[in-house]
Amino acid sequence: MERSYIETLQWRHLRYDRWTDDQGDIPRGTVSWQGRLLYGYPRIGRILNLRVGLDEQFGGAFWVEEKVDGFNVRIARLGEDVVAFTRGGFLCPFTTDRLPDLMPMDIFAEAPDLVLCAEVAGPESPYAEASPPYVQEDVRLFVFDMMRLGQPGFLPQRQVYELADAHGLPMVERLGSWRADDSERIAEMLARLDAEGKEGAVFKAVDGSRRIKYTTAHASLEDIAVAAPQLNDFSAEYYIQRVLRLALFLDEQGKQVDADLERQLGAAFLEGLEASIEQLRAHGRVFHPYSCRFRSERAAREMMDHLVRLSGKRVNVRIHGLEREGGFWRLSFERQPPVMTGLLSHLLKGGELFD
Amino acid sequence: MERSYIETLQWRHLRYDRWTDDQGDIPRGTVSWQGRLLYGYPRIGRILNLRVGLDEQFGGAFWVEEKVDGFNVRIARLGEDVVAFTRGGFLCPFTTDRLPDLMPMDIFAEAPDLVLCAEVAGPESPYAEASPPYVQEDVRLFVFDMMRLGQPGFLPQRQVYELADAHGLPMVERLGSWRADDSERIAEMLARLDAEGKEGAVFKAVDGSRRIKYTTAHASLEDIAVAAPQLNDFSAEYYIQRVLRLALFLDEQGKQVDADLERQLGAAFLEGLEASIEQLRAHGRVFHPYSCRFRSERAAREMMDHLVRLSGKRVNVRIHGLEREGGFWRLSFERQPPVMTGLLSHLLKGGELFD
């Protein structure tokens, strides 16, 4: 039977299926291996007004945690292998290779059906271009949720904290348990996270009934700045959503007409665009360089294949090199945003647009 | 025979057809009256790089004219009536009523098949919200092209200038005849137009073969500022196109990393959004007030009907009043952007978004 929402993939000796789309209760990114389901990480709703929003969304107590700006992985033991899957349900050769550097692995000996949900973040990520200010090099991993193989839903957060502490797992910053009545204190926490250049917070009902996210002005500005060099390769809605989030964050924090923030928003758009215009003049293309470390050459080559396969028609990947460096292999490559390269090239040649 | 791209409309005793879509060589907005065609105003391509673009687009001499930021009308004599049609091919009760205030009408006695293409602009326009800095009150009319009833294409520009001068027609600023070799001088002209708060320039080949437009940084910023209070009622692409135009204008003018311009771009987005958030809190809705003058009460009532009909599902129009004021009738109304009103209301109540 042909099921158009399931794709079968292979990594080394592991053969797995990934859900390419939501299908009933099974979200996109779900993975099936030897008949066991590793559920996809669900979409989390966002509020744009904190004080009213927490009151509206939560009747009881909720945990607050820092939201880290990186890429989302689910880590699980499949037979003898501990592997990491991306949000989309692809086995990530990079994260899988680097796991022993990023976390203690003994937890999977004790709890073989555990699934760790984590953010991988840092300046040497092969995917994201933003990076938290406190990750100065390479990448780090931050656990924020746990699931079990074959079961939908998350473990209770208290159990997550206990397991993480017992095994020394690196976690996102825990900001405690609060109620909607505490929203003034929480708004102050968010102002602090914003000032520290952090992405935002996730709120998780202690009874497990719901979770919601809220992001800082910094995150909105950073998202725009990171995407602007590839302006038209992102949807226009991407930017406009972030402008709206920014305006509502400022409103919430009582920061009206802030000339410095206005300048930051303008700079987020214009500085990246200017850099791309200069790149196109100097090199004939727009590109963003990446560099990341691997333990094994084999994994680096698998990642190259993975990147090329992912890029499809949308992004062009060009590999620059794979070289031994200290105890690692360093993979250097670039991504070329095809729409932006084509559009800027047309315009700088004096081409006309009908818009 | 049913033709789905033609709509029959009536204004007083005039019955006319409008083309709702392009159909072969006949553009959207074309009007047919008693078997005679008033051709739609064609779309004009835009260049985003001036120096290279003029060289690429024009082999020979071209006229340069100021591009005025208002709404486009075509004015024609249909039997005993001189009437104005919008770009979309609707008879505009406002412009038609006000024509004798805006231009000398005797030209239509001498040349009854003449069609004037003009921009109507000013702070008391019923459509546009931007306004040129040199129109301090009410509206003014600026002719920039001429056609003939029943004939596609434009009159040669030299003839346009002669007819306009002979009849004292108000025109857009004429900036002379130039060639691509003069692009440095033209770039200086554009810098001057930008500093004066003008929208840009239109370039028209002297041999009539093509025309192209180019807009200033001021126009991009103004477009964003005017739309931002109704952020999501405009397409996200609207904003992103203007951000790109702005970046390329700055590149062309050699203005790199200009902190003041960055602040202006940020302010264009944020100040309007902040105003809408405050409106929603204070009044429960987002709205923009309009006020315009009519010579006759009948025309004002026709305009009210026209606005309500145009608004459809997309924009809600609320009439505030129609009152005698000096020699005029003053119509006051507001437009409510429905998407923005709904979205801000949801978010300020603490509602969640999945984006």
XYZ file of C-alpha atoms in Angstrom:
710
model
C 0.000 0.000 0.000
C 1.340 3.368 -1.059
C 1.180 5.940 1.719
C 2.133 9.318 0.297
C 2.831 10.862 3.715
C 5.507 8.288 4.627
C 9.022 8.238 3.224
C 11.484 5.391 3.889
C 15.081 6.421 4.536
C 18.292 4.640 5.407
C 21.262 5.656 7.521
C 24.023 3.055 7.635
C 22.255 -0.128 8.763
C 19.191 1.743 10.159
C 16.126 1.800 7.978
C 13.329 4.135 9.141
C 10.173 5.810 7.951
C 9.434 9.493 8.373
C 6.055 11.206 8.202
C 6.330 13.972 5.638
C 2.986 15.479 6.734
C 0.597 15.438 9.655
C -1.621 12.373 9.454
C -4.425 12.216 12.016
C -2.829 12.307 15.471
C 0.626 11.623 14.085
C 2.533 14.832 13.425
C 4.931 15.524 10.586
C 8.455 14.481 11.556
C 7.329 11.332 13.343
C 9.751 8.454 12.793
C 8.964 4.752 12.750
C 11.689 2.170 13.349
C 11.050 -1.550 13.629
C 7.383 -0.844 14.271
C 8.049 1.627 17.081
C 7.020 5.263 16.759
C 9.160 8.197 17.732
C 6.489 10.899 17.745
C 7.159 14.194 16.038
C 7.706 17.260 18.190
C 4.363 19.111 18.234
C 3.868 22.706 17.129
C 3.620 25.036 20.094
C 1.307 28.044 20.083
C 2.669 31.503 20.685
C 1.241 34.393 22.639
C 2.166 37.955 21.726
C 0.863 39.538 24.896
C 2.416 38.067 28.010
C 0.351 39.347 30.946
C -3.065 38.815 29.417
C -1.885 35.739 27.544
C -0.667 33.754 30.553
C -3.924 34.486 32.327
C -5.914 33.424 29.289
C -3.898 30.275 28.611
C -3.220 28.858 32.089
C -5.645 28.131 34.901
C -3.012 26.680 37.222
C 0.724 26.521 37.797
C 3.213 26.309 34.932
C 6.929 25.803 34.528
C 8.916 28.507 32.816
C 12.051 27.697 30.817
C 14.337 29.626 28.548
C 13.673 29.087 24.836
C 17.005 28.490 23.100
C 17.591 29.591 19.509
C 18.992 26.580 17.667
C 17.632 23.517 15.907
C 15.269 21.000 17.463
C 16.334 17.347 17.722
C 14.893 14.201 19.259
C 17.502 11.774 20.545
C 16.688 8.095 20.965
C 18.349 4.727 21.224
C 17.465 2.510 18.295
C 19.012 -0.886 19.069
C 22.726 -0.279 19.649
C 22.736 3.227 18.192
C 21.865 6.477 19.897
C 20.791 8.804 17.121
C 19.306 12.275 16.671
C 16.435 13.204 14.374
C 15.624 16.711 13.125
C 12.195 18.279 13.507
C 11.336 17.002 10.046
C 12.228 13.427 10.980
C 15.553 13.127 9.189
C 18.397 11.412 11.001
C 20.937 14.201 11.517
C 24.452 12.881 10.823
C 25.992 15.943 12.486
C 24.180 15.736 15.817
C 24.359 11.951 15.922
C 28.123 12.085 15.418
C 28.663 14.783 18.039
C 26.353 13.444 20.773
C 29.159 12.090 22.982
C 30.695 15.600 23.025
C 27.414 17.250 23.859
C 25.966 15.138 26.686
C 26.652 12.146 28.925
C 25.330 9.063 27.163
C 24.822 6.682 30.065
C 21.151 7.629 30.515
C 20.241 5.461 27.506
C 21.758 2.381 29.175
C 19.405 2.841 32.093
C 16.337 4.018 30.151
C 16.611 2.603 26.620
C 13.160 3.812 25.539
C 13.754 7.413 26.586
C 13.560 10.204 23.987
C 15.327 13.477 24.728
C 14.013 16.601 23.054
C 16.791 19.146 22.826
C 17.945 22.282 21.052
C 21.393 22.241 19.450
C 22.734 25.770 19.192
C 25.941 27.616 18.498
C 27.965 29.440 15.858
C 29.120 26.177 14.244
C 25.677 24.750 13.581
C 25.151 23.384 10.065
C 21.549 24.660 9.946
C 20.638 27.748 11.912
C 22.482 31.008 11.462
C 21.494 32.646 14.719
C 23.349 31.557 17.823
C 22.819 32.253 21.533
C 25.335 34.769 22.923
C 26.556 32.315 25.573
C 27.678 29.696 23.046
C 30.946 31.194 21.860
C 32.188 28.360 19.661
C 31.135 24.990 18.271
C 27.644 23.960 19.414
C 26.043 22.985 22.688
C 22.983 20.891 23.436
C 20.139 21.842 25.773
C 17.513 19.291 26.777
C 14.011 20.673 27.414
C 11.561 17.762 27.101
C 11.461 14.001 27.338
C 9.203 11.438 25.684
C 9.183 7.658 25.468
C 9.521 5.622 22.300
C 6.138 4.427 21.157
C 4.220 6.892 23.318
C 2.762 10.268 22.394
C 3.057 13.126 24.866
C 5.809 14.277 27.208
C 7.082 13.076 30.578
C 6.008 15.309 33.502
C 8.449 18.179 33.818
C 9.391 17.337 37.404
C 10.508 13.898 36.238
C 12.459 15.525 33.408
C 14.325 17.671 35.916
C 15.042 14.704 38.193
C 16.342 12.541 35.364
C 18.422 15.370 33.962
C 19.956 16.102 37.365
C 20.622 12.437 38.111
C 22.477 12.005 34.803
C 24.058 15.443 34.504
C 22.223 16.277 31.270
C 22.712 19.823 29.969
C 19.375 21.623 30.078
C 17.818 24.912 29.065
C 17.716 27.473 31.868
C 14.952 26.582 34.336
C 13.053 29.595 35.538
C 10.821 27.919 38.087
C 7.135 27.271 38.585
C 4.735 30.208 38.458
C 1.095 31.169 38.062
C -0.624 33.768 35.882
C -0.845 36.028 38.984
C 2.947 36.301 38.847
C 2.869 37.867 35.411
C 4.624 41.073 36.518
C 7.574 39.040 37.770
C 7.510 36.962 34.603
C 7.470 40.105 32.448
C 10.577 41.238 34.337
C 12.173 37.851 33.655
C 11.447 38.296 29.957
C 12.956 41.794 30.010
C 16.079 40.249 31.548
C 16.186 37.452 28.930
C 15.781 40.107 26.214
C 18.637 42.181 27.609
C 20.815 39.051 27.714
C 20.150 38.386 24.029
C 18.046 35.277 24.621
C 15.212 34.065 22.457
C 12.356 33.869 24.922
C 10.525 31.495 27.213
C 8.363 28.398 27.039
C 5.531 27.935 29.546
C 4.441 24.394 30.391
C 1.365 23.655 32.509
C 2.447 21.599 35.536
C -0.493 19.285 34.856
C 0.854 18.745 31.347
C -2.289 20.088 29.709
C -0.665 22.724 27.509
C 2.409 24.689 26.591
C 2.923 28.047 24.981
C 5.859 30.186 23.895
C 6.731 33.867 23.959
C 9.754 35.489 22.365
C 11.803 38.603 23.056
C 12.443 41.711 20.981
C 15.993 40.437 20.606
C 14.748 37.233 18.962
C 12.566 39.110 16.461
C 15.428 41.433 15.517
C 17.893 38.551 15.284
C 15.551 36.475 13.102
C 15.170 39.391 10.685
C 18.899 40.157 10.652
C 19.792 36.524 9.974
C 17.324 36.185 7.103
C 17.667 39.611 5.453
C 20.797 38.764 3.417
C 18.599 36.102 1.753
C 15.564 38.398 1.769
C 13.356 36.776 -0.851
C 14.304 33.195 -0.048
C 12.240 33.526 3.117
C 8.511 34.135 2.891
C 7.603 37.793 3.258
C 5.294 36.734 6.116
C 8.350 35.578 8.073
C 9.488 39.188 8.438
C 6.092 40.744 8.987
C 5.236 38.304 11.789
C 8.453 39.300 13.548
C 7.806 43.010 13.111
C 4.412 42.487 14.734
C 5.927 40.439 17.585
C 8.457 43.198 18.141
C 5.794 45.906 18.311
C 3.769 43.888 20.808
C 6.835 43.088 22.932
C 7.618 46.808 23.115
C 4.012 47.592 23.961
C 4.075 45.000 26.747
C 7.321 46.302 28.157
C 6.016 49.873 28.057
C 8.766 50.924 25.656
C 7.094 53.380 23.343
C 8.869 55.079 20.439
C 12.352 53.924 21.201
C 14.729 55.466 18.652
C 17.455 52.936 19.366
C 15.137 50.017 18.782
C 13.811 51.594 15.603
C 17.381 51.861 14.391
C 18.013 48.223 15.279
C 14.985 47.130 13.268
C 16.057 49.161 10.247
C 19.603 47.833 10.586
C 18.324 44.244 10.806
C 16.893 44.638 7.314
C 19.406 46.947 5.654
C 22.797 45.732 6.835
C 22.232 42.180 5.618
C 20.876 43.404 2.297
C 23.827 45.697 1.819
C 26.199 42.797 2.510
C 24.429 40.675 -0.105
C 24.594 43.452 -2.703
C 28.337 43.725 -2.072
C 28.744 39.925 -2.248
C 26.954 39.793 -5.562
C 29.131 42.545 -7.026
C 32.344 40.961 -5.715
C 31.598 37.249 -6.234
C 28.650 37.030 -8.634
C 26.581 35.204 -6.035
C 25.077 35.577 -2.587
C 26.225 33.029 -0.051
C 26.499 32.293 3.644
C 29.531 30.351 4.890
C 29.196 27.514 7.395
C 31.787 25.604 9.315
C 31.195 22.694 11.659
C 33.136 19.983 13.451
C 32.760 16.214 13.245
C 34.320 13.351 15.185
C 34.406 11.070 12.166
C 35.117 11.691 8.522
C 32.347 9.287 7.611
C 29.737 11.384 9.449
C 31.022 14.543 7.758
C 30.552 12.924 4.361
C 27.093 11.728 5.353
C 26.259 15.298 6.359
C 27.449 16.611 2.998
C 25.087 14.166 1.288
C 22.304 15.114 3.672
C 22.764 18.837 2.975
C 22.796 18.357 -0.768
C 19.684 16.168 -0.593
C 17.888 18.703 1.632
C 18.825 21.646 -0.557
C 16.814 20.382 -3.514
C 15.809 23.239 -5.783
C 15.582 25.767 -3.002
C 19.108 26.218 -1.698
C 22.380 25.531 -3.422
C 25.060 24.024 -1.239
C 28.706 24.209 -2.229
C 31.242 22.205 -0.214
C 34.481 24.098 0.425
C 36.473 21.498 2.258
C 36.768 18.738 4.804
C 39.969 18.829 6.765
C 41.522 17.346 9.842
C 41.779 19.956 12.598
C 43.020 18.932 16.047
C 40.849 16.046 17.206
C 38.049 16.884 14.721
C 37.187 16.948 11.072
C 36.124 20.412 9.970
C 33.529 20.668 7.210
C 33.282 24.032 5.454
C 30.518 24.803 3.028
C 28.290 27.607 1.835
C 24.614 27.959 1.122
C 23.495 30.148 -1.770
C 19.981 31.518 -1.576
C 18.840 31.013 -5.196
C 15.963 33.505 -5.274
C 18.044 36.336 -3.828
C 21.015 35.574 -6.056
C 18.805 35.570 -9.156
C 16.821 38.666 -8.200
C 19.770 40.849 -7.174
C 21.694 39.780 -10.224
C 18.753 40.772 -12.466
C 18.310 44.120 -10.714
C 21.974 45.083 -10.640
C 22.127 44.412 -14.368
C 19.387 47.025 -14.726
C 16.543 44.564 -15.257
C 12.976 45.697 -14.750
C 10.355 44.353 -12.345
C 6.584 44.429 -12.582
C 5.328 44.505 -9.026
C -22.916 36.016 -24.398
C -21.539 36.024 -20.879
C -18.086 37.536 -20.647
C -16.758 37.048 -17.135
C -14.064 39.721 -17.495
C -16.558 42.494 -18.272
C -18.794 44.166 -15.721
C -21.541 46.624 -16.669
C -21.909 49.645 -14.382
C -24.078 52.725 -14.336
C -23.405 56.275 -13.156
C -26.386 58.573 -13.477
C -27.394 58.272 -17.158
C -24.020 56.813 -18.248
C -23.897 53.080 -18.719
C -20.407 51.623 -19.224
C -18.519 48.348 -19.180
C -15.263 47.814 -17.301
C -12.718 45.072 -17.883
C -12.159 43.339 -14.535
C -9.093 41.487 -15.877
C -6.581 41.674 -18.677
C -8.035 40.139 -21.816
C -5.635 39.769 -24.737
C -4.366 43.254 -25.615
C -7.024 44.954 -23.514
C -5.783 45.671 -19.983
C -7.800 45.489 -16.784
C -9.478 48.819 -16.108
C -10.387 49.433 -19.748
C -13.803 51.080 -20.100
C -16.228 50.739 -22.991
C -18.924 53.372 -23.597
C -21.254 53.343 -26.583
C -18.874 51.006 -28.377
C -15.814 53.205 -27.820
C -12.901 51.958 -25.755
C -11.080 53.964 -23.118
C -7.996 51.806 -22.761
C -6.752 50.871 -19.287
C -3.574 52.499 -18.031
C -0.812 49.934 -18.597
C 1.454 48.580 -15.886
C 4.875 50.204 -15.968
C 8.030 48.255 -15.174
C 10.358 49.408 -12.450
C 14.130 49.459 -12.278
C 15.868 49.258 -8.906
C 19.276 50.304 -10.165
C 19.217 53.641 -11.946
C 22.595 53.986 -13.673
C 22.782 50.477 -15.077
C 19.024 50.310 -15.547
C 18.686 53.383 -17.792
C 21.512 52.118 -19.949
C 19.916 48.680 -20.148
C 16.396 49.951 -20.836
C 16.930 52.890 -23.211
C 18.897 53.018 -26.452
C 17.993 56.635 -27.200
C 16.642 59.815 -25.610
C 13.942 59.736 -22.976
C 11.799 62.254 -21.119
C 12.063 62.379 -17.349
C 9.095 63.403 -15.189
C 8.361 63.423 -11.504
C 6.246 60.492 -10.332
C 3.509 61.832 -8.058
C 2.156 59.762 -5.154
C -1.618 59.783 -5.481
C -4.247 57.838 -7.372
C -4.311 57.338 -11.122
C -7.295 58.559 -13.149
C -8.194 58.772 -16.820
C -10.370 61.739 -17.708
C -12.512 61.689 -20.827
C -15.543 63.345 -22.347
C -18.383 60.910 -22.821
C -21.116 62.817 -24.675
C -21.876 65.907 -22.600
C -20.071 64.679 -19.462
C -16.398 64.925 -18.620
C -15.750 62.101 -16.189
C -12.806 60.435 -14.413
C -12.189 56.708 -14.160
C -9.949 55.011 -11.591
C -7.175 52.619 -12.579
C -9.622 49.757 -12.098
C -12.133 51.313 -14.513
C -14.688 52.601 -12.011
C -16.136 56.045 -12.581
C -14.853 58.053 -9.611
C -17.634 60.289 -8.266
C -15.111 62.298 -6.237
C -12.723 63.201 -9.057
C -15.534 63.691 -11.570
C -17.259 66.132 -9.198
C -14.089 68.068 -8.448
C -12.652 68.294 -11.988
C -13.628 71.965 -12.535
C -11.653 72.847 -9.366
C -8.630 70.862 -10.454
C -8.078 71.827 -14.090
C -9.364 74.086 -16.902
C -12.043 72.137 -18.769
C -12.017 73.899 -22.138
C -9.593 71.409 -23.678
C -12.414 68.900 -24.076
C -14.397 71.345 -26.185
C -11.527 71.551 -28.623
C -10.452 67.896 -28.483
C -13.496 65.847 -27.475
C -11.767 62.478 -27.951
C -8.796 63.350 -25.748
C -8.083 61.267 -22.650
C -5.985 62.818 -19.880
C -4.050 60.489 -17.612
C -3.429 62.188 -14.299
C -2.540 61.616 -10.669
C -4.851 63.082 -8.031
C -2.946 63.631 -4.807
C -3.266 65.391 -1.497
C -4.174 64.986 2.164
C -7.919 65.001 1.416
C -7.910 62.130 -1.044
C -10.573 59.486 -0.440
C -8.219 56.664 -1.457
C -4.512 57.071 -0.891
C -3.121 57.875 2.525
C 0.248 59.201 1.435
C 0.332 62.728 0.103
C 3.047 64.781 -1.613
C 4.621 67.376 0.706
C 3.740 70.243 -1.642
C -0.012 69.574 -1.513
C -0.894 71.071 1.841
C -4.674 70.741 1.730
C -7.463 69.281 -0.389
C -6.183 67.552 -3.529
C -4.490 68.642 -6.721
C -4.370 67.041 -10.144
C -1.239 66.437 -12.211
C -1.495 65.348 -15.850
C 1.300 63.095 -17.122
C 0.008 61.307 -20.213
C -2.616 61.659 -22.925
C -4.468 59.077 -24.981
C -7.350 59.196 -27.438
C -10.689 57.485 -27.026
C -10.783 54.293 -29.042
C -7.012 54.157 -29.514
C -4.436 52.204 -27.541
C -1.122 53.864 -26.712
C -0.146 57.379 -25.691
C 0.241 60.673 -27.534
C 3.903 61.660 -28.120
C 5.201 63.471 -25.054
C 6.105 66.627 -26.955
C 2.489 66.919 -28.066
C 1.363 66.338 -24.467
C 3.533 69.236 -23.310
C 2.260 71.510 -26.109
C -1.387 70.746 -25.424
C -0.909 71.124 -21.666
C 0.837 74.476 -22.114
C -1.749 75.737 -24.603
C -4.609 74.931 -22.208
C -2.891 75.641 -18.903
C -3.259 72.065 -17.668
C -1.543 71.294 -14.364
C 1.218 68.758 -14.983
C 3.736 66.714 -13.089
C 7.171 68.329 -12.870
C 8.977 67.995 -16.198
C 12.620 67.161 -15.828
C 13.652 67.361 -19.452
C 14.972 65.030 -22.104
C 18.062 62.946 -21.339
C 20.047 59.908 -22.436
C 21.514 57.002 -20.487
C 24.935 58.728 -20.688
C 23.515 61.422 -18.405
C 22.855 58.946 -15.610
C 25.090 60.753 -13.102
C 23.036 63.921 -13.545
C 19.835 61.893 -13.340
C 21.008 60.198 -10.143
C 21.574 63.668 -8.688
C 18.052 64.638 -9.742
C 16.700 61.590 -7.937
C 18.685 62.484 -4.818
C 17.080 65.930 -4.979
C 13.578 64.467 -5.448
C 14.251 62.144 -2.497
C 15.351 65.041 -0.287
C 12.200 66.944 -1.282
C 10.005 64.035 -0.194
C 8.907 63.105 -3.705
C 8.023 59.654 -4.942
C 10.382 59.213 -7.851
C 10.602 59.579 -11.602
C 9.125 58.093 -14.752
C 11.290 57.718 -17.849
C 9.588 57.743 -21.248
C 11.437 56.960 -24.477
C 11.113 59.921 -26.845
C 10.269 57.476 -29.640
C 7.414 56.146 -27.471
C 8.827 52.636 -27.403
C 8.930 52.151 -23.634
C 8.601 53.684 -20.202
C 10.014 52.724 -16.842
C 9.806 54.022 -13.269
C 12.201 54.424 -10.373
C 11.280 55.475 -6.844
C 13.091 57.214 -4.003
C 14.008 56.049 -0.512
C 11.398 58.502 0.720
C 8.674 56.722 -1.247
C 9.621 53.300 0.131
C 9.648 54.590 3.702
C 6.383 56.473 3.207
C 4.654 53.445 1.680
C 5.665 51.324 4.674
C 4.669 53.985 7.195
C 1.273 54.470 5.589
C 0.495 50.747 5.516
C 1.997 49.641 8.841
C -0.999 50.646 10.992
C -2.939 48.088 8.893
C 0.017 45.705 8.798
C -1.674 42.435 7.875
C -4.277 43.959 5.570
C -1.502 44.526 3.070
C 0.371 41.585 1.602
C 3.644 40.871 3.374
C 5.333 41.157 -0.032
C 4.256 44.822 -0.183
C 6.657 45.633 2.654
C 9.506 43.382 1.604
C 9.537 44.801 -1.926
C 9.891 48.279 -0.428
C 12.669 47.242 1.925
C 14.552 45.870 -1.076
C 13.933 49.045 -3.096
C 15.227 51.087 -0.178
C 18.411 49.029 0.127
C 19.094 49.361 -3.591
C 18.378 53.099 -3.583
C 20.895 53.537 -0.768
C 23.403 51.377 -2.605
C 22.956 53.483 -5.722
C 23.349 56.748 -3.859
C 26.453 55.441 -2.122
C 24.822 55.779 1.294
C 26.086 52.812 3.244
C 25.040 52.034 6.809
C 23.160 55.213 7.511
C 21.961 55.148 11.124
C 19.344 57.812 10.522
C 17.826 55.923 7.630
C 17.851 52.702 9.609
C 15.930 54.505 12.323
C 13.468 55.847 9.767
C 12.832 52.343 8.444
C 12.273 50.951 11.933
C 10.017 53.882 12.773
C 8.018 53.375 9.564
C 7.027 49.942 10.845
C 6.810 50.507 14.588
C 5.141 53.891 14.971
C 2.112 52.926 12.932
C 1.793 49.611 14.735
C 2.005 51.304 18.091
C -0.730 53.733 17.061
C -2.969 50.823 16.031
C -2.383 48.995 19.328
C -3.387 52.166 21.170
C -6.449 52.627 18.949
C -7.581 49.095 19.596
C -7.235 49.528 23.356
C -9.033 52.883 23.337
C -11.737 52.254 20.716
C -11.971 48.485 20.216
C -11.079 48.852 16.549
C -8.331 50.032 14.221
C -9.334 52.781 11.807
C -8.018 55.502 9.569
C -10.019 58.728 9.228
C -10.625 60.395 5.860
C -12.069 63.728 4.975
C -12.726 65.095 1.499
C -14.549 67.924 -0.209
C -17.285 67.808 -2.856
C -18.972 70.474 -4.928
C -22.326 68.693 -4.876
C -24.130 66.720 -2.201
C -25.250 64.249 -4.829
C -21.649 63.387 -5.752
C -20.757 62.967 -2.076
C -23.586 60.469 -1.670
C -22.511 58.664 -4.832
C -18.997 58.462 -3.388
C -20.322 56.979 -0.141
C -22.082 54.277 -2.161
C -18.942 53.728 -4.234
C -16.772 53.326 -1.120
C -19.163 50.883 0.490
C -19.385 48.868 -2.726
C -15.587 48.832 -3.125
C -14.986 47.836 0.481
C -16.685 44.469 0.070
C -15.392 41.989 2.598
C -11.960 43.475 2.779
C -12.333 46.910 4.305
C -15.110 48.245 6.447
C -16.134 51.800 5.746
C -18.019 53.838 8.325
C -19.465 57.197 7.275
C -19.047 59.885 9.946
C -20.818 62.762 8.340
C -21.607 64.895 5.335
C -21.808 68.597 6.085
C -21.893 71.901 4.316
C -18.589 73.751 4.786
C -18.016 77.056 2.986
C -18.596 76.447 -0.701
C -18.172 72.656 -0.328
C -19.732 69.558 1.120
C -17.325 67.785 3.454
C -17.562 63.985 3.662
C -15.910 62.367 6.699
C -15.502 58.638 6.998
C -13.152 55.974 8.289
C -11.777 52.741 6.945
C -11.260 49.821 9.300
C -8.686 47.243 8.252
C -10.512 44.024 9.154
C -7.540 41.647 9.327
C -5.533 43.942 11.603
C -8.519 44.704 13.826
C -9.259 40.986 14.242
C -5.663 39.933 14.764
C -4.715 42.637 17.283
C -7.929 42.082 19.167
C -7.185 38.326 19.416
C -3.596 38.924 20.516
C -4.342 41.626 23.083
C -6.906 39.256 24.627
C -4.030 36.810 25.108
C -4.970 34.539 22.215
C -2.386 32.165 20.773
C -1.017 31.948 17.254
C 0.481 29.001 15.410
C 2.943 30.450 12.936
